[in-house]
Amino acid sequence: MRWSRVRAVAKKEMLELRRDPILLRVIVVLPVAMLLLFGYAVNFNLKHIPIAVWDRADDRIAQTLVRELGRDGKFDVVARVDAEAELKRLIDRQTARVGLEIPPRLVERIRAGQGVRMRALVDGSDPTFAFQAQVGLQKAIGRLNARLIAARMLAGEAQPLPLELETELLYNPEGNTAAFMVPGIVGIILTQIAVILTGLAIVREKETRMLESLIATPVRPGELVIGKVLPYLAIAFADTLLVLWVGYVVFAVPMRGSLALLLLLIFLFVLGSLAVGIVVSARARTQIQAIFGTLVYYLPSIFLSGLFFPIEGMPRLLQAITYLIPLRYFLEAARGVMLRGVGLDVLYAPFAALVVFTVLMLGLATLSFRKRLL
């Protein structure tokens, strides 16, 4: 082995990297972006959990409890309601993730030395979130209990535990992690197949000069694009149905809502994701560029969609950015259909977001591909 030849080959590779500005920028930016995403998005200490309150007491103890809920930014009171049905409706719509019922006559019952049981409804679809929410509720009620017991002791009276919490987990009372993860796995599969494989397939045609040959045939550009993506659309649907079936049979993942609505959501998300793959491939010259380009789209989708890490634990800036992630809307809608059994009357917002995403990306893909052909 002669090191002079090794150095010559290494120099050649470095020159090729320098002549590929797109790939060089991605290689530099991607590790920093991953570090920032891991550092800020991976946070299980949830803040600003939206909670709805049904205050049947409306006295100073109830008001103190509501203030304790907002202490340290753990909970944000987003609504005050007058019935349990309204609490459940807000949780169904994900306007609130927790509902708290405060019983009547708190002051009278505590003065009489009676223990008061409070009831909380918690969105249990995500076991990690449900645990954090219950800990936050217990902590707030524990602080108020300490103050009430201290006041009674100063008055020379014995006081049992004034307030107790009874929690009801909605949608996933068994805490089945698979029930929460299966819709997310469907989202990962759709993103991988639609974006990564589509982008690589079209770029591969460019590298082998087959794309120019296909363009020279009577096949029109639109027909070419549709023909290229149809197999991946079929594969995505087949894999999705397989995952849903295995999740139902092996892990007892429920399907409480409409399967037709879920398939419509999958179709919209796949169509938009296929368009993303076309846009990436239109701007990439090599398969390596396409791979890194799809990672730029794929990684934020994984970390900022609420797939693995609760959005409530992210900083406010990242929470705002999550509204630009299509996978967030797909997961919200898919979990709504599968776990909560709700329909379009509740899921109209994520459904509309997926429609906008699909239409915009299809338009951008059409423009990008035509410009590339010209």
Coordinates of C-alpha atoms in Angstrom, one line a residue:
M1 CA 0.0 0.0 0.0
R2 CA 1.3 3.4 -1.0
W3 CA -0.1 6.3 1.0
S4 CA 0.5 8.7 -1.8
R5 CA -2.2 6.9 -3.8
V6 CA -4.5 6.8 -0.8
R7 CA -4.1 10.6 -0.3
A8 CA -4.8 11.2 -4.0
V9 CA -8.1 9.2 -3.8
A10 CA -9.1 11.0 -0.6
K11 CA -8.3 14.4 -2.2
K12 CA -10.5 13.4 -5.2
E13 CA -13.4 12.6 -2.9
M14 CA -13.1 15.9 -1.0
L15 CA -13.1 17.8 -4.2
E16 CA -16.3 16.0 -5.3
L17 CA -17.9 17.0 -2.0
R18 CA -16.8 20.6 -2.4
R19 CA -18.3 20.6 -5.9
D20 CA -21.7 19.5 -4.5
P21 CA -22.8 22.5 -2.5
I22 CA -26.3 21.1 -1.7
L23 CA -24.9 17.9 -0.1
L24 CA -22.2 19.9 1.7
R25 CA -24.8 22.2 3.3
V26 CA -27.0 19.4 4.4
I27 CA -24.0 17.5 5.9
V28 CA -23.2 20.5 8.0
V29 CA -26.7 21.6 8.9
L30 CA -28.3 18.2 9.6
P31 CA -26.2 17.3 12.7
V32 CA -26.9 20.7 14.3
A33 CA -30.6 20.4 13.5
M34 CA -30.7 16.9 15.1
L35 CA -28.9 18.2 18.2
L36 CA -31.4 21.0 18.6
L37 CA -34.4 18.7 18.0
F38 CA -33.1 16.2 20.6
G39 CA -32.2 18.9 23.1
Y40 CA -35.5 20.8 23.0
A41 CA -38.2 18.3 21.7
V42 CA -37.3 15.4 23.9
N43 CA -38.8 16.6 27.2
F44 CA -41.2 14.6 29.3
N45 CA -41.7 17.4 31.9
L46 CA -44.9 18.7 30.4
K47 CA -46.0 22.3 30.7
H48 CA -49.1 24.2 29.7
I49 CA -51.5 21.2 29.7
P50 CA -54.9 22.4 28.6
I51 CA -57.5 21.7 31.3
A52 CA -61.2 22.4 31.4
V53 CA -62.8 23.0 34.8
W54 CA -66.4 22.3 36.0
D55 CA -66.6 24.4 39.1
R56 CA -69.7 23.4 41.0
A57 CA -68.5 25.1 44.3
D58 CA -67.5 28.5 43.1
D59 CA -66.0 29.4 46.6
R60 CA -62.6 30.5 47.8
I61 CA -61.2 26.9 48.1
A62 CA -62.2 26.2 44.5
Q63 CA -60.7 29.4 43.3
T64 CA -57.5 28.6 45.2
L65 CA -57.4 25.2 43.6
V66 CA -57.7 26.7 40.1
R67 CA -54.8 29.1 40.9
E68 CA -52.7 26.1 42.1
L69 CA -53.4 24.3 38.8
G70 CA -51.8 27.3 36.9
R71 CA -48.8 27.4 39.3
D72 CA -45.5 26.7 37.6
G73 CA -47.2 26.7 34.2
K74 CA -48.2 23.1 34.6
F75 CA -51.8 23.6 33.5
D76 CA -53.6 26.2 31.4
V77 CA -57.3 26.6 32.2
V78 CA -58.8 26.8 28.7
A79 CA -62.5 26.6 29.5
R80 CA -65.0 26.6 32.3
V81 CA -68.1 24.5 31.7
D82 CA -71.4 23.7 33.4
A83 CA -71.7 19.9 32.7
E84 CA -69.7 16.7 32.5
A85 CA -70.8 16.3 28.9
E86 CA -69.0 19.5 28.0
L87 CA -65.8 18.3 29.7
K88 CA -65.9 15.2 27.5
R89 CA -66.7 17.1 24.4
L90 CA -63.7 19.4 24.9
I91 CA -61.4 16.4 25.4
D92 CA -62.9 14.7 22.3
R93 CA -62.0 17.8 20.3
Q94 CA -58.6 18.0 22.0
T95 CA -59.3 21.6 23.1
A96 CA -58.6 20.3 26.6
R97 CA -56.6 17.2 27.5
V98 CA -57.8 17.1 31.1
G99 CA -61.2 17.8 32.7
L100 CA -61.6 18.5 36.4
E101 CA -64.9 18.4 38.3
I102 CA -65.0 20.4 41.6
P103 CA -67.8 19.2 43.8
P104 CA -70.3 21.7 45.4
R105 CA -70.1 23.2 48.9
L106 CA -66.3 22.7 49.4
V107 CA -66.0 25.2 52.3
E108 CA -69.0 23.8 54.2
R109 CA -67.9 20.1 53.8
I110 CA -64.3 20.8 54.8
R111 CA -65.3 22.8 57.8
A112 CA -67.5 19.9 58.9
G113 CA -64.4 17.7 58.7
Q114 CA -65.6 15.7 55.7
G115 CA -63.3 14.5 53.0
V116 CA -64.2 15.6 49.5
R117 CA -63.5 13.4 46.5
M118 CA -62.8 15.3 43.2
R119 CA -63.1 13.7 39.8
A120 CA -60.7 14.2 36.9
L121 CA -61.1 13.0 33.3
V122 CA -57.7 12.5 31.6
D123 CA -57.0 11.8 27.9
G124 CA -55.3 8.4 28.4
S125 CA -54.5 7.7 24.7
D126 CA -50.9 8.5 25.5
P127 CA -49.8 6.7 28.7
T128 CA -46.9 9.0 29.2
F129 CA -49.0 12.1 29.0
A130 CA -51.7 10.6 31.2
F131 CA -49.1 9.8 33.9
Q132 CA -47.7 13.3 33.8
A133 CA -51.1 14.9 34.0
Q134 CA -52.1 12.8 37.0
V135 CA -48.9 13.7 38.8
G136 CA -49.5 17.4 38.1
L137 CA -53.1 17.2 39.4
Q138 CA -52.0 15.3 42.6
K139 CA -49.3 17.9 43.2
A140 CA -51.7 20.8 42.9
I141 CA -54.2 19.2 45.2
G142 CA -51.5 18.1 47.6
R143 CA -50.3 21.8 48.0
L144 CA -53.9 22.9 48.7
N145 CA -54.4 20.0 51.2
A146 CA -51.2 21.1 53.1
R147 CA -52.6 24.6 53.5
L148 CA -56.0 23.4 54.6
I149 CA -54.6 21.0 57.1
A150 CA -52.2 23.6 58.5
A151 CA -55.1 26.1 58.9
R152 CA -57.2 23.5 60.8
M153 CA -54.3 22.5 63.1
L154 CA -53.8 26.2 64.0
A155 CA -57.4 26.3 65.0
G156 CA -56.8 23.3 67.2
E157 CA -58.9 20.9 65.2
A158 CA -58.0 17.6 63.7
Q159 CA -58.5 17.3 60.0
P160 CA -58.5 14.2 57.8
L161 CA -57.2 14.6 54.2
P162 CA -59.6 17.3 52.9
L163 CA -59.3 16.7 49.1
E164 CA -58.9 13.4 47.3
L165 CA -58.6 12.8 43.5
E166 CA -60.4 10.1 41.5
T167 CA -59.1 9.8 38.0
E168 CA -60.8 8.3 35.0
L169 CA -58.6 7.6 31.9
L170 CA -60.5 8.1 28.7
Y171 CA -60.0 6.2 25.4
N172 CA -57.2 3.9 26.7
P173 CA -58.0 3.0 30.3
E174 CA -55.6 0.0 30.3
G175 CA -52.6 2.2 29.4
N176 CA -51.9 0.2 26.3
T177 CA -48.9 1.8 24.7
A178 CA -49.5 -0.1 21.4
A179 CA -52.9 1.6 21.0
F180 CA -51.1 5.0 21.0
M181 CA -48.1 3.9 18.9
V182 CA -49.9 2.1 16.0
P183 CA -51.3 5.2 14.4
G184 CA -47.8 6.7 14.7
I185 CA -46.2 3.7 13.0
V186 CA -48.7 4.1 10.2
G187 CA -47.6 7.7 9.8
I188 CA -43.9 6.6 9.7
I189 CA -44.6 3.9 7.1
L190 CA -46.5 6.3 4.9
T191 CA -43.8 9.0 5.2
Q192 CA -41.0 6.5 4.4
I193 CA -42.6 4.9 1.4
A194 CA -44.2 8.1 0.0
V195 CA -41.3 10.5 0.5
I196 CA -38.1 8.6 0.6
L197 CA -38.8 5.8 -2.0
T198 CA -40.5 8.2 -4.4
G199 CA -37.7 10.7 -4.3
L200 CA -35.1 8.0 -4.8
A201 CA -37.0 6.3 -7.7
I202 CA -37.2 9.5 -9.8
V203 CA -33.6 10.5 -9.1
R204 CA -32.5 7.0 -10.0
E205 CA -34.1 7.5 -13.4
K206 CA -32.2 10.8 -13.8
E207 CA -28.8 9.1 -13.0
T208 CA -29.4 6.3 -15.5
R209 CA -30.7 8.7 -18.1
M210 CA -33.9 6.7 -18.3
L211 CA -36.0 9.8 -17.5
E212 CA -34.9 11.5 -20.7
S213 CA -35.7 8.4 -22.6
L214 CA -39.2 8.2 -21.1
I215 CA -39.8 11.8 -21.9
A216 CA -38.9 11.2 -25.5
T217 CA -41.8 8.6 -25.7
P218 CA -45.4 9.6 -26.2
V219 CA -45.9 9.5 -22.4
R220 CA -46.8 12.9 -21.1
P221 CA -45.1 14.4 -18.0
G222 CA -48.2 14.1 -16.0
E223 CA -48.8 10.5 -17.0
L224 CA -45.1 9.8 -16.2
V225 CA -45.4 11.2 -12.7
I226 CA -48.7 9.4 -12.0
G227 CA -47.3 6.1 -13.3
K228 CA -44.2 6.5 -11.1
V229 CA -46.1 7.1 -7.9
L230 CA -49.0 4.7 -8.3
P231 CA -47.0 1.6 -7.2
Y232 CA -45.8 3.4 -4.1
L233 CA -49.4 4.5 -3.3
A234 CA -50.5 0.9 -3.6
I235 CA -47.6 -0.3 -1.4
A236 CA -48.3 2.4 1.2
F237 CA -52.0 1.3 1.4
A238 CA -51.1 -2.4 1.6
D239 CA -48.6 -1.8 4.4
T240 CA -51.0 0.4 6.3
L241 CA -53.8 -2.2 6.2
L242 CA -51.3 -4.9 7.3
V243 CA -50.1 -2.8 10.3
L244 CA -53.7 -2.0 11.3
W245 CA -54.7 -5.7 11.1
V246 CA -51.7 -6.8 13.1
G247 CA -52.3 -4.1 15.6
Y248 CA -55.9 -5.1 16.0
V249 CA -55.2 -8.9 16.3
V250 CA -52.0 -8.9 18.2
F251 CA -52.1 -5.8 20.4
A252 CA -55.9 -5.2 20.6
V253 CA -55.6 -1.7 19.2
P254 CA -59.2 -0.5 18.8
M255 CA -60.9 0.9 15.7
R256 CA -63.7 2.9 17.4
G257 CA -64.4 5.2 14.4
S258 CA -65.0 5.0 10.7
L259 CA -62.5 2.9 8.7
A260 CA -63.6 4.7 5.6
L261 CA -62.7 8.0 7.2
L262 CA -59.4 6.7 8.3
L263 CA -58.6 5.4 4.7
L264 CA -59.6 8.9 3.3
L265 CA -57.1 10.5 5.8
I266 CA -54.4 8.0 4.7
F267 CA -55.1 8.8 1.0
L268 CA -54.7 12.5 1.6
F269 CA -51.6 12.2 3.6
V270 CA -50.0 9.7 1.1
L271 CA -50.9 11.9 -1.8
G272 CA -49.3 15.0 -0.2
S273 CA -46.2 13.0 0.9
L274 CA -45.8 11.6 -2.6
A275 CA -45.8 15.2 -3.9
V276 CA -43.1 16.0 -1.3
G277 CA -41.0 13.2 -2.7
I278 CA -41.4 14.6 -6.2
V279 CA -40.3 18.0 -5.1
V280 CA -37.2 16.6 -3.4
S281 CA -36.4 14.5 -6.5
A282 CA -36.9 17.5 -8.8
R283 CA -34.3 19.5 -6.9
A284 CA -31.8 16.6 -6.3
R285 CA -29.2 15.6 -8.9
T286 CA -28.0 12.4 -7.2
Q287 CA -29.5 9.7 -4.9
I288 CA -27.3 10.9 -2.0
Q289 CA -28.8 14.4 -2.3
A290 CA -32.3 12.9 -2.4
I291 CA -31.6 10.8 0.7
F292 CA -30.4 13.8 2.7
G293 CA -33.2 16.0 1.3
T294 CA -35.8 13.5 2.5
L295 CA -34.1 13.4 5.9
V296 CA -34.5 17.1 6.2
Y297 CA -38.3 16.5 5.9
Y298 CA -38.4 13.2 7.7
L299 CA -36.6 14.0 11.0
P300 CA -38.6 17.1 12.0
S301 CA -41.8 15.0 11.2
I302 CA -40.6 12.3 13.6
F303 CA -39.6 14.7 16.5
L304 CA -42.2 17.5 16.2
S305 CA -45.4 15.7 15.3
G306 CA -46.2 14.3 18.8
L307 CA -45.3 10.8 17.5
F308 CA -42.9 9.9 20.3
F309 CA -42.6 13.1 22.4
P310 CA -45.5 15.1 23.8
I311 CA -45.9 18.5 22.2
E312 CA -46.9 20.0 25.6
G313 CA -43.3 19.3 26.7
M314 CA -41.7 21.4 23.9
P315 CA -40.8 25.1 24.2
R316 CA -43.4 27.5 22.8
L317 CA -41.3 28.2 19.7
L318 CA -41.2 24.5 18.8
Q319 CA -44.8 24.1 19.6
A320 CA -45.6 26.8 17.0
I321 CA -43.4 25.1 14.5
T322 CA -45.3 21.8 14.9
Y323 CA -48.2 23.4 13.2
L324 CA -46.2 23.3 10.0
I325 CA -45.7 19.5 10.3
P326 CA -48.2 17.5 8.2
L327 CA -47.7 14.4 10.3
R328 CA -49.0 16.2 13.3
Y329 CA -52.4 16.6 11.7
F330 CA -52.4 13.0 10.4
L331 CA -51.7 11.6 13.9
E332 CA -54.3 13.8 15.5
A333 CA -56.9 12.7 13.0
A334 CA -55.9 9.0 13.0
R335 CA -55.8 8.7 16.8
G336 CA -59.1 10.6 16.9
V337 CA -60.7 8.0 14.6
M338 CA -59.1 4.9 16.1
L339 CA -59.0 5.7 19.8
R340 CA -61.7 8.3 20.4
G341 CA -64.1 7.2 17.7
V342 CA -64.9 10.7 16.6
G343 CA -65.8 11.9 13.1
L344 CA -65.4 14.9 10.8
D345 CA -67.6 17.0 13.0
V346 CA -64.7 16.9 15.5
L347 CA -61.7 16.3 13.2
Y348 CA -62.6 19.1 10.7
A349 CA -59.5 21.1 11.6
P350 CA -56.8 18.4 11.0
F351 CA -58.7 17.2 8.0
A352 CA -58.7 20.7 6.4
A353 CA -55.0 21.0 7.2
L354 CA -54.3 17.7 5.4
V355 CA -56.4 18.9 2.4
V356 CA -54.4 22.2 2.2
F357 CA -51.1 20.3 2.6
T358 CA -52.0 17.9 -0.2
V359 CA -53.2 20.6 -2.6
L360 CA -50.2 22.9 -2.0
M361 CA -47.7 20.1 -2.4
L362 CA -49.3 18.7 -5.5
G363 CA -49.2 22.2 -7.1
L364 CA -45.5 22.7 -6.0
A365 CA -44.7 19.2 -7.3
T366 CA -46.3 19.9 -10.7
L367 CA -44.4 23.2 -11.1
S368 CA -41.1 21.7 -9.9
F369 CA -41.3 18.7 -12.2
R370 CA -42.2 20.8 -15.3
K371 CA -39.4 23.2 -14.6
R372 CA -37.0 20.3 -14.3
L373 CA -38.1 18.9 -17.6
L374 CA -37.7 22.2 -19.3

